[in-house]
mmCIF file of C-alpha atoms in Angstrom:
data_model
loop_
_atom_site.group_PDB
_atom_site.id
_atom_site.type_symbol
_atom_site.label_atom_id
_atom_site.label_comp_id
_atom_site.label_asym_id
_atom_site.label_seq_id
_atom_site.Cartn_x
_atom_site.Cartn_y
_atom_site.Cartn_z
ATOM 1 C CA GLU A 220 119.053 15.802 -20.928
ATOM 2 C CA ALA A 221 116.361 17.267 -22.820
ATOM 3 C CA GLY A 222 118.392 18.537 -26.616
ATOM 4 C CA VAL A 223 118.038 21.328 -28.784
ATOM 5 C CA THR A 224 114.784 22.383 -29.178
ATOM 6 C CA GLN A 225 112.934 24.551 -31.681
ATOM 7 C CA PHE A 226 109.554 26.211 -32.539
ATOM 8 C CA PRO A 227 107.448 25.403 -34.807
ATOM 9 C CA SER A 228 108.187 22.578 -36.784
ATOM 10 C CA HIS A 229 106.721 24.339 -39.307
ATOM 11 C CA SER A 230 105.732 27.876 -40.349
ATOM 12 C CA VAL A 231 103.960 28.908 -43.942
ATOM 13 C CA ILE A 232 103.469 32.569 -44.127
ATOM 14 C CA GLU A 233 102.585 35.504 -47.132
ATOM 15 C CA LYS A 234 105.520 37.302 -48.307
ATOM 16 C CA GLY A 235 105.812 40.324 -46.089
ATOM 17 C CA GLN A 236 104.772 38.901 -42.989
ATOM 18 C CA THR A 237 106.855 38.570 -40.237
ATOM 19 C CA VAL A 238 107.507 35.169 -38.492
ATOM 20 C CA THR A 239 109.353 34.264 -34.800
ATOM 21 C CA LEU A 240 111.632 31.303 -34.675
ATOM 22 C CA ARG A 241 112.071 29.822 -30.980
ATOM 23 C CA CYS A 242 115.120 27.718 -30.489
ATOM 24 C CA ASP A 243 115.863 25.916 -27.055
ATOM 25 C CA PRO A 244 119.360 25.204 -26.562
ATOM 26 C CA ILE A 245 120.619 22.370 -24.342
ATOM 27 C CA SER A 246 120.795 23.265 -20.635
ATOM 28 C CA GLY A 247 124.064 24.583 -19.968
ATOM 29 C CA HIS A 248 125.036 25.850 -22.949
ATOM 30 C CA ASP A 249 126.590 29.053 -23.374
ATOM 31 C CA ASN A 250 127.002 29.131 -27.626
ATOM 32 C CA LEU A 251 124.268 29.238 -29.578
ATOM 33 C CA TYR A 252 124.388 29.032 -33.572
ATOM 34 C CA TRP A 253 121.425 29.430 -36.521
ATOM 35 C CA TYR A 254 122.019 27.977 -39.453
ATOM 36 C CA ARG A 255 119.811 27.524 -42.616
ATOM 37 C CA ARG A 256 119.204 25.285 -45.359
ATOM 38 C CA VAL A 257 117.596 26.691 -48.457
ATOM 39 C CA MET A 258 116.535 24.531 -50.818
ATOM 40 C CA GLY A 259 119.051 22.396 -53.298
ATOM 41 C CA LYS A 260 121.829 24.184 -50.982
ATOM 42 C CA GLU A 261 124.260 23.150 -48.173
ATOM 43 C CA ILE A 262 123.466 24.166 -44.788
ATOM 44 C CA LYS A 263 124.656 27.854 -44.172
ATOM 45 C CA PHE A 264 125.720 29.607 -41.029
ATOM 46 C CA LEU A 265 124.139 32.661 -39.978
ATOM 47 C CA LEU A 266 125.141 33.321 -36.675
ATOM 48 C CA HIS A 267 126.575 32.895 -33.291
ATOM 49 C CA PHE A 268 125.594 33.593 -29.445
ATOM 50 C CA VAL A 269 127.971 33.441 -26.725
ATOM 51 C CA LYS A 270 125.323 33.283 -23.631
ATOM 52 C CA GLU A 271 123.355 37.105 -24.848
ATOM 53 C CA SER A 272 126.144 38.468 -26.530
ATOM 54 C CA LYS A 273 126.256 37.882 -30.384
ATOM 55 C CA GLN A 274 129.897 36.704 -31.389
ATOM 56 C CA ASP A 275 129.555 36.422 -35.225
ATOM 57 C CA GLU A 276 126.567 37.385 -36.992
ATOM 58 C CA SER A 277 128.229 37.197 -40.795
ATOM 59 C CA GLY A 278 125.952 34.804 -41.882
ATOM 60 C CA MET A 279 123.186 36.985 -41.697
ATOM 61 C CA PRO A 280 121.448 37.400 -44.834
ATOM 62 C CA ASN A 281 120.333 40.912 -44.837
ATOM 63 C CA ASN A 282 118.863 43.620 -41.999
ATOM 64 C CA ARG A 283 115.464 41.900 -42.259
ATOM 65 C CA PHE A 284 116.977 39.311 -40.025
ATOM 66 C CA LEU A 285 117.565 39.401 -36.357
ATOM 67 C CA ALA A 286 118.616 37.118 -33.969
ATOM 68 C CA GLU A 287 117.956 37.693 -30.053
ATOM 69 C CA ARG A 288 118.799 35.875 -27.109
ATOM 70 C CA THR A 289 118.413 38.121 -23.838
ATOM 71 C CA GLY A 290 119.024 36.623 -20.790
ATOM 72 C CA GLY A 291 121.312 34.215 -22.647
ATOM 73 C CA THR A 292 118.858 31.033 -22.552
ATOM 74 C CA TYR A 293 116.495 31.407 -25.390
ATOM 75 C CA SER A 294 117.021 32.569 -28.614
ATOM 76 C CA THR A 295 114.738 33.804 -31.307
ATOM 77 C CA LEU A 296 114.777 34.438 -34.754
ATOM 78 C CA LYS A 297 112.572 37.131 -36.584
ATOM 79 C CA VAL A 298 112.070 37.666 -40.216
ATOM 80 C CA GLN A 299 110.298 40.798 -41.069
ATOM 81 C CA PRO A 300 109.361 41.487 -43.341
ATOM 82 C CA ALA A 301 109.717 37.853 -44.973
ATOM 83 C CA GLU A 302 110.507 37.453 -48.520
ATOM 84 C CA LEU A 303 110.046 34.290 -51.043
ATOM 85 C CA GLU A 304 113.987 33.635 -50.634
ATOM 86 C CA ASP A 305 113.894 33.120 -47.299
ATOM 87 C CA SER A 306 112.007 29.890 -47.452
ATOM 88 C CA GLY A 307 114.172 26.709 -46.367
ATOM 89 C CA VAL A 308 114.752 25.058 -43.011
ATOM 90 C CA TYR A 309 116.578 26.741 -39.849
ATOM 91 C CA PHE A 310 118.792 24.808 -37.870
ATOM 92 C CA CYS A 311 119.898 25.978 -34.397
ATOM 93 C CA ALA A 312 122.835 24.049 -32.799
ATOM 94 C CA SER A 313 124.333 24.525 -29.481
ATOM 95 C CA SER A 314 127.678 23.468 -27.782
ATOM 96 C CA GLN A 315 129.221 23.604 -24.261
ATOM 97 C CA PRO A 316 132.131 26.523 -23.958
ATOM 98 C CA GLY A 317 135.401 24.941 -24.963
ATOM 99 C CA THR A 318 133.945 22.352 -26.984
ATOM 100 C CA ASP A 319 133.662 21.727 -30.875
ATOM 101 C CA THR A 320 130.575 19.183 -30.841
ATOM 102 C CA GLN A 321 127.594 21.179 -31.672
ATOM 103 C CA TYR A 322 124.120 19.735 -31.401
ATOM 104 C CA PHE A 323 121.245 20.255 -33.664
ATOM 105 C CA GLY A 324 117.734 20.626 -33.206
ATOM 106 C CA PRO A 325 115.153 19.705 -35.571
ATOM 107 C CA GLY A 326 114.642 22.612 -36.979
ATOM 108 C CA THR A 327 111.813 24.777 -38.584
ATOM 109 C CA ARG A 328 110.810 24.264 -42.302
ATOM 110 C CA LEU A 329 109.681 28.076 -43.123
ATOM 111 C CA THR A 330 107.800 28.149 -46.656
ATOM 112 C CA VAL A 331 107.107 31.814 -47.747
ATOM 113 C CA LEU A 332 104.638 32.298 -50.320
ATOM 114 C CA ARG B 214 133.746 28.017 -54.413
ATOM 115 C CA LYS B 215 131.885 26.140 -52.075
ATOM 116 C CA GLU B 216 133.994 25.756 -48.911
ATOM 117 C CA VAL B 217 133.328 22.020 -49.472
ATOM 118 C CA GLU B 218 132.600 19.788 -51.957
ATOM 119 C CA GLN B 219 130.809 16.240 -51.919
ATOM 120 C CA ASP B 220 130.151 13.488 -54.341
ATOM 121 C CA PRO B 221 126.320 14.462 -54.155
ATOM 122 C CA GLY B 222 125.907 10.489 -55.119
ATOM 123 C CA PRO B 223 123.607 8.597 -54.575
ATOM 124 C CA PHE B 224 125.677 5.297 -53.212
ATOM 125 C CA ASN B 225 122.668 2.333 -53.865
ATOM 126 C CA VAL B 226 124.964 -0.441 -52.295
ATOM 127 C CA PRO B 227 123.503 -4.749 -51.081
ATOM 128 C CA GLU B 228 123.346 -4.849 -47.313
ATOM 129 C CA GLY B 229 127.104 -6.074 -46.247
ATOM 130 C CA ALA B 230 128.364 -4.359 -48.929
ATOM 131 C CA THR B 231 131.422 -1.511 -48.312
ATOM 132 C CA VAL B 232 130.935 2.256 -49.521
ATOM 133 C CA ALA B 233 133.232 5.110 -49.706
ATOM 134 C CA PHE B 234 132.951 8.427 -50.102
ATOM 135 C CA ASN B 235 134.941 11.659 -49.846
ATOM 136 C CA CYS B 236 134.946 15.802 -49.777
ATOM 137 C CA THR B 237 137.007 18.115 -49.904
ATOM 138 C CA TYR B 238 137.303 21.069 -48.143
ATOM 139 C CA SER B 239 139.023 24.552 -49.589
ATOM 140 C CA ASN B 240 140.022 26.021 -46.331
ATOM 141 C CA SER B 241 143.261 25.344 -45.406
ATOM 142 C CA ALA B 242 142.866 27.180 -41.913
ATOM 143 C CA SER B 243 139.837 24.722 -41.039
ATOM 144 C CA GLN B 244 141.086 23.350 -37.527
ATOM 145 C CA SER B 245 138.488 20.266 -36.903
ATOM 146 C CA PHE B 246 136.720 17.859 -39.023
ATOM 147 C CA PHE B 247 133.433 15.867 -38.804
ATOM 148 C CA TRP B 248 130.852 13.490 -40.808
ATOM 149 C CA TYR B 249 127.127 14.458 -40.042
ATOM 150 C CA ARG B 250 124.120 12.019 -40.908
ATOM 151 C CA GLN B 251 120.817 13.390 -41.592
ATOM 152 C CA ASP B 252 118.041 11.330 -42.266
ATOM 153 C CA CYS B 253 114.966 12.301 -44.587
ATOM 154 C CA ARG B 254 113.411 15.462 -42.918
ATOM 155 C CA LYS B 255 115.263 15.457 -39.512
ATOM 156 C CA GLU B 256 117.978 17.517 -38.346
ATOM 157 C CA PRO B 257 122.215 16.664 -39.041
ATOM 158 C CA LYS B 258 123.505 14.558 -36.320
ATOM 159 C CA LEU B 259 127.275 13.780 -35.743
ATOM 160 C CA LEU B 260 128.764 10.637 -36.521
ATOM 161 C CA MET B 261 132.326 10.908 -35.748
ATOM 162 C CA SER B 262 135.024 13.820 -35.543
ATOM 163 C CA VAL B 263 137.710 12.910 -38.070
ATOM 164 C CA TYR B 264 141.667 13.016 -37.315
ATOM 165 C CA SER B 265 144.565 13.047 -39.392
ATOM 166 C CA SER B 266 145.784 9.812 -38.152
ATOM 167 C CA GLY B 267 142.422 8.099 -38.867
ATOM 168 C CA ASN B 268 139.791 6.927 -36.704
ATOM 169 C CA GLU B 269 137.292 4.122 -36.267
ATOM 170 C CA ASP B 270 134.024 4.098 -34.885
ATOM 171 C CA GLY B 271 132.522 -0.252 -35.122
ATOM 172 C CA ARG B 272 132.062 -0.027 -38.918
ATOM 173 C CA PHE B 273 133.003 3.430 -39.973
ATOM 174 C CA THR B 274 136.342 4.747 -40.743
ATOM 175 C CA ALA B 275 136.989 8.622 -41.373
ATOM 176 C CA GLN B 276 140.409 9.713 -42.624
ATOM 177 C CA LEU B 277 141.737 13.403 -43.399
ATOM 178 C CA ASN B 278 144.462 13.989 -45.830
ATOM 179 C CA ARG B 279 145.700 17.466 -44.788
ATOM 180 C CA ALA B 280 148.108 18.017 -47.527
ATOM 181 C CA SER B 281 145.049 17.305 -49.814
ATOM 182 C CA GLN B 282 142.521 19.055 -47.806
ATOM 183 C CA TYR B 283 140.472 15.866 -48.447
ATOM 184 C CA ILE B 284 138.268 13.802 -45.926
ATOM 185 C CA SER B 285 137.373 10.084 -46.780
ATOM 186 C CA LEU B 286 134.650 8.245 -45.047
ATOM 187 C CA LEU B 287 133.986 4.485 -45.242
ATOM 188 C CA ILE B 288 131.080 2.338 -44.146
ATOM 189 C CA ARG B 289 132.247 -1.683 -44.027
ATOM 190 C CA ASP B 290 129.211 -4.353 -43.720
ATOM 191 C CA SER B 291 126.890 -1.551 -44.628
ATOM 192 C CA LYS B 292 123.459 -2.166 -42.586
ATOM 193 C CA LEU B 293 119.839 -1.031 -43.550
ATOM 194 C CA SER B 294 119.444 1.325 -41.054
ATOM 195 C CA ASP B 295 122.851 3.149 -42.655
ATOM 196 C CA SER B 296 121.112 4.865 -45.607
ATOM 197 C CA ALA B 297 120.874 8.401 -44.984
ATOM 198 C CA THR B 298 122.919 11.784 -46.123
ATOM 199 C CA TYR B 299 126.219 12.311 -45.133
ATOM 200 C CA LEU B 300 127.211 15.534 -44.185
ATOM 201 C CA CYS B 301 130.727 16.551 -44.692
ATOM 202 C CA VAL B 302 131.930 19.067 -41.868
ATOM 203 C CA ALA B 303 134.612 21.548 -41.782
ATOM 204 C CA GLN B 304 135.117 23.679 -38.755
ATOM 205 C CA LYS B 305 137.161 27.034 -38.297
ATOM 206 C CA THR B 306 136.832 28.605 -34.546
ATOM 207 C CA TYR B 307 132.888 27.906 -33.799
ATOM 208 C CA LYS B 308 131.626 27.690 -37.863
ATOM 209 C CA LEU B 309 130.557 25.178 -39.409
ATOM 210 C CA SER B 310 130.645 24.724 -43.183
ATOM 211 C CA PHE B 311 128.929 21.931 -44.579
ATOM 212 C CA GLY B 312 129.036 20.067 -47.806
ATOM 213 C CA ALA B 313 125.726 19.308 -49.361
ATOM 214 C CA GLY B 314 125.722 16.153 -48.553
ATOM 215 C CA THR B 315 126.361 12.291 -50.347
ATOM 216 C CA THR B 316 123.230 10.088 -49.828
ATOM 217 C CA VAL B 317 123.872 6.511 -49.545
ATOM 218 C CA THR B 318 120.921 3.558 -49.932
ATOM 219 C CA VAL B 319 121.227 0.552 -48.246
ATOM 220 C CA ARG B 320 119.044 -2.116 -50.420
ATOM 221 C CA ALA B 321 118.121 -4.917 -48.633
#
């Protein structure tokens, strides 16, 4: 069974540009999560989807970040405009309904110059 | 205050040794607890869940003390392949709170 996949694996952009990250969860997993690890800090929760609905976006840093999950399958996370402090590794995770275990994707390493 | 605090290490141990480390969590409403393992530049992978009664998975033993809000992990008979960063995780509903990780290096 395929795991959680993320694209791209790396992205280098300049401050002020826009970047869109994509996550494909494990098939059948209704729950999808975005997390972020910035340099020197712990991994932090950004938001949670159940199917196409946002359940909790309390971890989103500010309104420059927009997450979508149209159709309840893959999700995108757009950063517009990117700032230097947005650099870090963005992880996506998914889980089956009613279970605690979250499976993580390989992450997208974002560098904002 | 961080939600999960861990000793960052590093713990540098010889093959075959036993190594133990722990973490504390601040939210007493946390419901579930885990140890994840993260290799360099890779994603976190679930190592094991942690229960109050203590649980074992091969060479790994985890323990939870809810009264002290303390979680531990013990690795017996360390292998070179155990070298990694171990992340302590507390969960409330669906939200995972991670510690910054404890680095373990097992040397030949």
